Short mmCIF file of C-alpha atoms and ligand atoms in Angstrom, two decimals:
data_model
loop_
_atom_site.label_atom_id
_atom_site.label_comp_id
_atom_site.label_asym_id
_atom_site.label_seq_id
_atom_site.Cartn_x
_atom_site.Cartn_y
_atom_site.Cartn_z
CA MET A 1 24.95 -37.40 -43.59
CA LYS A 2 26.47 -35.21 -40.89
CA TYR A 3 27.13 -36.65 -37.45
CA PHE A 4 27.84 -33.90 -34.94
CA ILE A 5 28.58 -34.61 -31.31
CA LEU A 6 27.67 -31.91 -28.82
CA PHE A 7 30.12 -32.53 -25.99
CA GLY A 8 30.67 -31.00 -22.55
CA PRO A 9 30.21 -31.44 -18.82
CA PRO A 10 26.76 -31.57 -17.23
CA GLY A 11 25.24 -28.11 -17.23
CA ALA A 12 27.45 -26.88 -20.10
CA GLY A 13 24.38 -25.75 -22.03
CA LYS A 14 24.25 -28.60 -24.57
CA GLY A 15 20.45 -28.88 -24.48
CA THR A 16 20.07 -25.11 -24.64
CA GLN A 17 22.28 -24.71 -27.71
CA ALA A 18 21.02 -27.88 -29.43
CA THR A 19 17.79 -26.37 -30.79
CA GLY A 20 19.54 -23.55 -32.65
CA ILE A 21 22.18 -25.90 -34.04
CA SER A 22 19.66 -28.47 -35.25
CA GLU A 23 17.64 -25.75 -37.04
CA ARG A 24 20.61 -24.04 -38.63
CA TYR A 25 22.25 -27.21 -39.95
CA ASN A 26 19.09 -29.32 -40.45
CA VAL A 27 20.24 -32.10 -38.19
CA LYS A 28 18.08 -34.12 -35.83
CA HIS A 29 18.79 -33.47 -32.13
CA ILE A 30 19.05 -36.66 -30.07
CA SER A 31 19.62 -36.33 -26.33
CA THR A 32 20.24 -39.60 -24.48
CA GLY A 33 19.31 -37.87 -21.20
CA ASP A 34 15.93 -36.80 -22.66
CA LEU A 35 15.34 -40.29 -24.10
CA LEU A 36 16.11 -41.86 -20.71
CA ARG A 37 13.82 -39.40 -18.88
CA SER A 38 10.97 -40.30 -21.31
CA GLU A 39 11.51 -43.99 -20.52
CA ILE A 40 11.32 -43.20 -16.81
CA ALA A 41 8.17 -41.11 -17.28
CA ALA A 42 6.57 -43.92 -19.28
CA GLY A 43 7.46 -46.42 -16.57
CA THR A 44 9.14 -48.87 -18.93
CA GLU A 45 11.45 -51.67 -17.80
CA LEU A 46 14.40 -49.71 -19.20
CA GLY A 47 13.23 -46.60 -17.36
CA LEU A 48 13.04 -48.51 -14.10
CA GLN A 49 16.59 -49.75 -14.56
CA ALA A 50 17.90 -46.30 -15.44
CA LYS A 51 16.12 -44.37 -12.69
CA ASN A 52 18.32 -45.29 -9.72
CA LEU A 53 21.54 -44.90 -11.66
CA ILE A 54 20.53 -41.45 -12.89
CA SER A 55 19.43 -40.24 -9.48
CA ALA A 56 22.76 -41.40 -8.05
CA GLY A 57 24.59 -39.39 -10.72
CA SER A 58 26.05 -42.54 -12.32
CA LEU A 59 25.96 -43.56 -15.98
CA VAL A 60 23.49 -46.12 -17.31
CA PRO A 61 25.12 -49.15 -19.03
CA ASP A 62 26.76 -48.49 -22.39
CA GLU A 63 24.59 -51.09 -24.22
CA VAL A 64 21.43 -49.26 -23.17
CA VAL A 65 22.35 -45.91 -24.68
CA GLU A 66 24.07 -47.49 -27.68
CA GLY A 67 20.82 -49.33 -28.49
CA MET A 68 18.82 -46.11 -28.21
CA ILE A 69 21.14 -44.27 -30.58
CA GLU A 70 21.25 -47.06 -33.13
CA SER A 71 17.48 -47.31 -33.24
CA LYS A 72 17.28 -43.57 -33.97
CA PHE A 73 19.78 -43.96 -36.84
CA ASP A 74 17.57 -46.73 -38.18
CA THR A 75 14.25 -44.90 -37.95
CA VAL A 76 14.75 -41.14 -38.31
CA ARG A 77 14.29 -39.96 -41.91
CA ASP A 78 14.15 -36.55 -43.63
CA THR A 79 17.25 -35.12 -42.02
CA GLU A 80 20.69 -34.12 -43.22
CA GLY A 81 22.23 -35.68 -40.15
CA PHE A 82 22.27 -35.92 -36.37
CA LEU A 83 23.31 -33.84 -33.39
CA LEU A 84 24.20 -36.24 -30.57
CA ASP A 85 23.81 -34.61 -27.14
CA GLY A 86 25.09 -36.54 -24.11
CA PHE A 87 26.42 -39.42 -26.25
CA PRO A 88 29.07 -40.77 -26.31
CA ARG A 89 30.03 -40.41 -22.65
CA THR A 90 32.57 -43.25 -22.33
CA LEU A 91 35.39 -44.52 -24.55
CA ALA A 92 33.44 -47.74 -25.12
CA GLN A 93 30.47 -45.69 -26.37
CA ALA A 94 32.74 -43.69 -28.68
CA GLU A 95 34.13 -46.90 -30.14
CA ALA A 96 30.63 -48.38 -30.50
CA LEU A 97 29.54 -45.21 -32.30
CA ASP A 98 32.48 -45.42 -34.70
CA ALA A 99 31.55 -49.05 -35.43
CA MET A 100 27.86 -48.23 -35.94
CA LEU A 101 28.74 -45.47 -38.37
CA ALA A 102 31.39 -47.51 -40.20
CA LYS A 103 28.73 -50.17 -40.82
CA ARG A 104 26.75 -47.46 -42.59
CA GLY A 105 29.72 -46.12 -44.52
CA GLU A 106 29.63 -42.97 -42.38
CA GLU A 107 31.78 -41.30 -39.72
CA VAL A 108 31.68 -38.66 -37.00
CA THR A 109 31.79 -35.25 -38.70
CA ALA A 110 32.91 -33.13 -35.77
CA VAL A 111 32.80 -32.81 -32.00
CA ILE A 112 31.62 -29.45 -30.69
CA SER A 113 32.76 -29.14 -27.10
CA LEU A 114 31.21 -26.55 -24.78
CA MET A 115 33.70 -26.00 -22.01
CA ILE A 116 32.90 -24.53 -18.57
CA SER A 117 34.57 -24.71 -15.16
CA ASP A 118 33.37 -26.92 -12.29
CA GLU A 119 32.20 -23.75 -10.47
CA VAL A 120 29.99 -22.74 -13.39
CA ILE A 121 28.68 -26.33 -13.66
CA LYS A 122 27.53 -26.22 -10.01
CA ALA A 123 25.90 -22.81 -10.32
CA ARG A 124 24.10 -23.75 -13.56
CA ILE A 125 22.75 -27.03 -12.19
CA ALA A 126 21.55 -25.37 -8.98
CA HIS A 127 19.75 -22.77 -11.07
CA ARG A 128 18.22 -25.41 -13.37
CA ALA A 129 17.03 -27.48 -10.38
CA ALA A 130 14.71 -24.62 -9.45
CA ILE A 131 13.29 -24.38 -13.00
CA GLU A 132 13.07 -27.92 -14.38
CA GLY A 133 12.69 -29.93 -11.18
CA ARG A 134 15.00 -32.75 -12.29
CA ALA A 135 15.67 -35.13 -9.40
CA ASP A 136 19.34 -35.49 -10.39
CA ASP A 137 19.82 -31.71 -10.19
CA ALA A 138 18.56 -31.36 -6.64
CA ARG A 139 21.07 -33.19 -4.41
CA GLU A 140 24.59 -31.90 -3.94
CA GLU A 141 25.97 -35.44 -3.61
CA THR A 142 24.44 -36.37 -6.99
CA ILE A 143 25.82 -33.25 -8.69
CA ASN A 144 29.31 -33.92 -7.29
CA ASN A 145 29.13 -37.53 -8.51
CA ARG A 146 28.12 -36.37 -11.99
CA ILE A 147 31.08 -33.98 -12.09
CA ARG A 148 33.40 -36.80 -10.94
CA THR A 149 31.90 -39.18 -13.49
CA TYR A 150 32.45 -36.58 -16.20
CA HIS A 151 36.12 -36.10 -15.30
CA ASN A 152 36.83 -39.83 -14.94
CA GLN A 153 34.81 -41.43 -17.73
CA THR A 154 33.90 -38.73 -20.25
CA GLU A 155 36.87 -36.34 -20.32
CA PRO A 156 39.18 -38.99 -21.91
CA LEU A 157 37.06 -38.62 -25.05
CA ILE A 158 38.68 -35.22 -25.63
CA GLU A 159 42.00 -36.92 -26.43
CA TYR A 160 40.22 -39.57 -28.50
CA TYR A 161 38.60 -36.98 -30.77
CA LYS A 162 41.65 -34.69 -30.82
CA LYS A 163 43.68 -37.61 -32.20
CA ALA A 164 40.99 -38.13 -34.83
CA GLY A 165 41.26 -34.40 -35.73
CA LYS A 166 37.58 -33.86 -34.97
CA TYR A 167 37.64 -31.89 -31.75
CA HIS A 168 36.47 -28.26 -31.71
CA GLU A 169 36.35 -26.51 -28.34
CA ILE A 170 34.17 -23.51 -27.62
CA ASP A 171 34.14 -21.40 -24.46
CA GLY A 172 30.73 -22.28 -23.01
CA TYR A 173 30.67 -19.28 -20.67
CA GLY A 174 29.36 -16.05 -22.10
CA GLY A 175 28.09 -14.51 -18.89
CA GLU A 176 24.84 -15.42 -17.11
CA GLY A 177 21.33 -15.07 -18.45
CA PRO A 178 19.91 -14.75 -21.96
CA GLU A 179 22.79 -12.59 -23.22
CA GLY A 180 25.25 -15.30 -22.16
CA ILE A 181 23.30 -17.88 -24.17
CA GLU A 182 23.38 -15.60 -27.24
CA VAL A 183 27.13 -15.03 -26.90
CA VAL A 184 27.79 -18.78 -26.81
CA ARG A 185 25.35 -19.38 -29.69
CA SER A 186 27.33 -17.01 -31.94
CA ARG A 187 30.58 -18.70 -30.97
CA VAL A 188 29.09 -22.11 -31.80
CA PHE A 189 27.71 -20.96 -35.18
CA SER A 190 30.91 -19.24 -36.24
CA GLY A 191 32.87 -22.38 -35.30
CA MET A 192 30.46 -24.76 -37.02
CA ASP A 193 30.07 -22.64 -40.18
CA LYS A 194 33.74 -23.35 -40.90
CA ILE A 195 33.40 -27.14 -40.58
P1 ADP B 201 23.53 -33.51 -17.97
O1 ADP B 201 24.22 -33.15 -19.26
O2 ADP B 201 23.02 -32.35 -17.21
O3 ADP B 201 24.34 -34.46 -17.13
P2 ADP B 201 21.80 -35.44 -19.36
O4 ADP B 201 20.37 -35.20 -19.58
O5 ADP B 201 22.70 -35.46 -20.54
O6 ADP B 201 22.21 -34.34 -18.32
O7 ADP B 201 22.02 -36.83 -18.60
C1 ADP B 201 21.34 -37.14 -17.38
C2 ADP B 201 21.76 -38.53 -16.88
O8 ADP B 201 21.37 -39.53 -17.82
C3 ADP B 201 23.29 -38.73 -16.75
O9 ADP B 201 23.77 -38.24 -15.50
C4 ADP B 201 23.37 -40.26 -16.85
O10 ADP B 201 22.98 -40.89 -15.64
C5 ADP B 201 22.32 -40.58 -17.92
N1 ADP B 201 22.92 -40.61 -19.27
C6 ADP B 201 22.70 -39.70 -20.28
N2 ADP B 201 23.42 -40.00 -21.36
C7 ADP B 201 24.16 -41.09 -21.06
C8 ADP B 201 25.13 -41.87 -21.74
N3 ADP B 201 25.53 -41.57 -23.00
N4 ADP B 201 25.66 -42.94 -21.10
C9 ADP B 201 25.29 -43.28 -19.85
N5 ADP B 201 24.40 -42.57 -19.13
C10 ADP B 201 23.83 -41.50 -19.72
#
């Protein structure tokens, strides 16, 4: 099984690129953000707990997302692997993932990192707010907190995966609009084809 991690700051285009990647490499796309938003929409206990944290731009507890990921590993069949989008986001989550995979005799295949600047992050999220109507995209304070959270809690994972020899960085900016998305898609495919 292949275990790809799609890494990058909020607004880097992970969700946008995930569909093409999962089709090309026959891996199942799992987005912890999407899973959490479904829990909120369904009004579950977990969703209620996650809602305030997400709208503040903070992370939900590690155990919550770790449980979601593990239950997908247990239940999803008919795939050659997984594309994890938005997970792991903390060192503790990365270690938990390594342990989960070791238990299965598996390991992380590669980390595909889409890198963009803080300026591009802000512009992308502002643009997406108008289209998708996500509450956590609308307030400037929330966006700033997400960027801070990324730098403080998630960025250290770059070193972690570099040390493991699994880190592959791709320039996530190819210009704005549909052409920009295509440019990044080709960069991702040509990087991943070699893995
Ligand atoms: P973005 O990449 O734009 O930040 P996501 O959909 O990946 O959007 O995540 C939205 C929110 O969901 C995050 O800001 C965070 O509150 C929560 N979340 C998603 N994944 C995780 C995770 N692995 N650990 C903790 N919280 C998470």
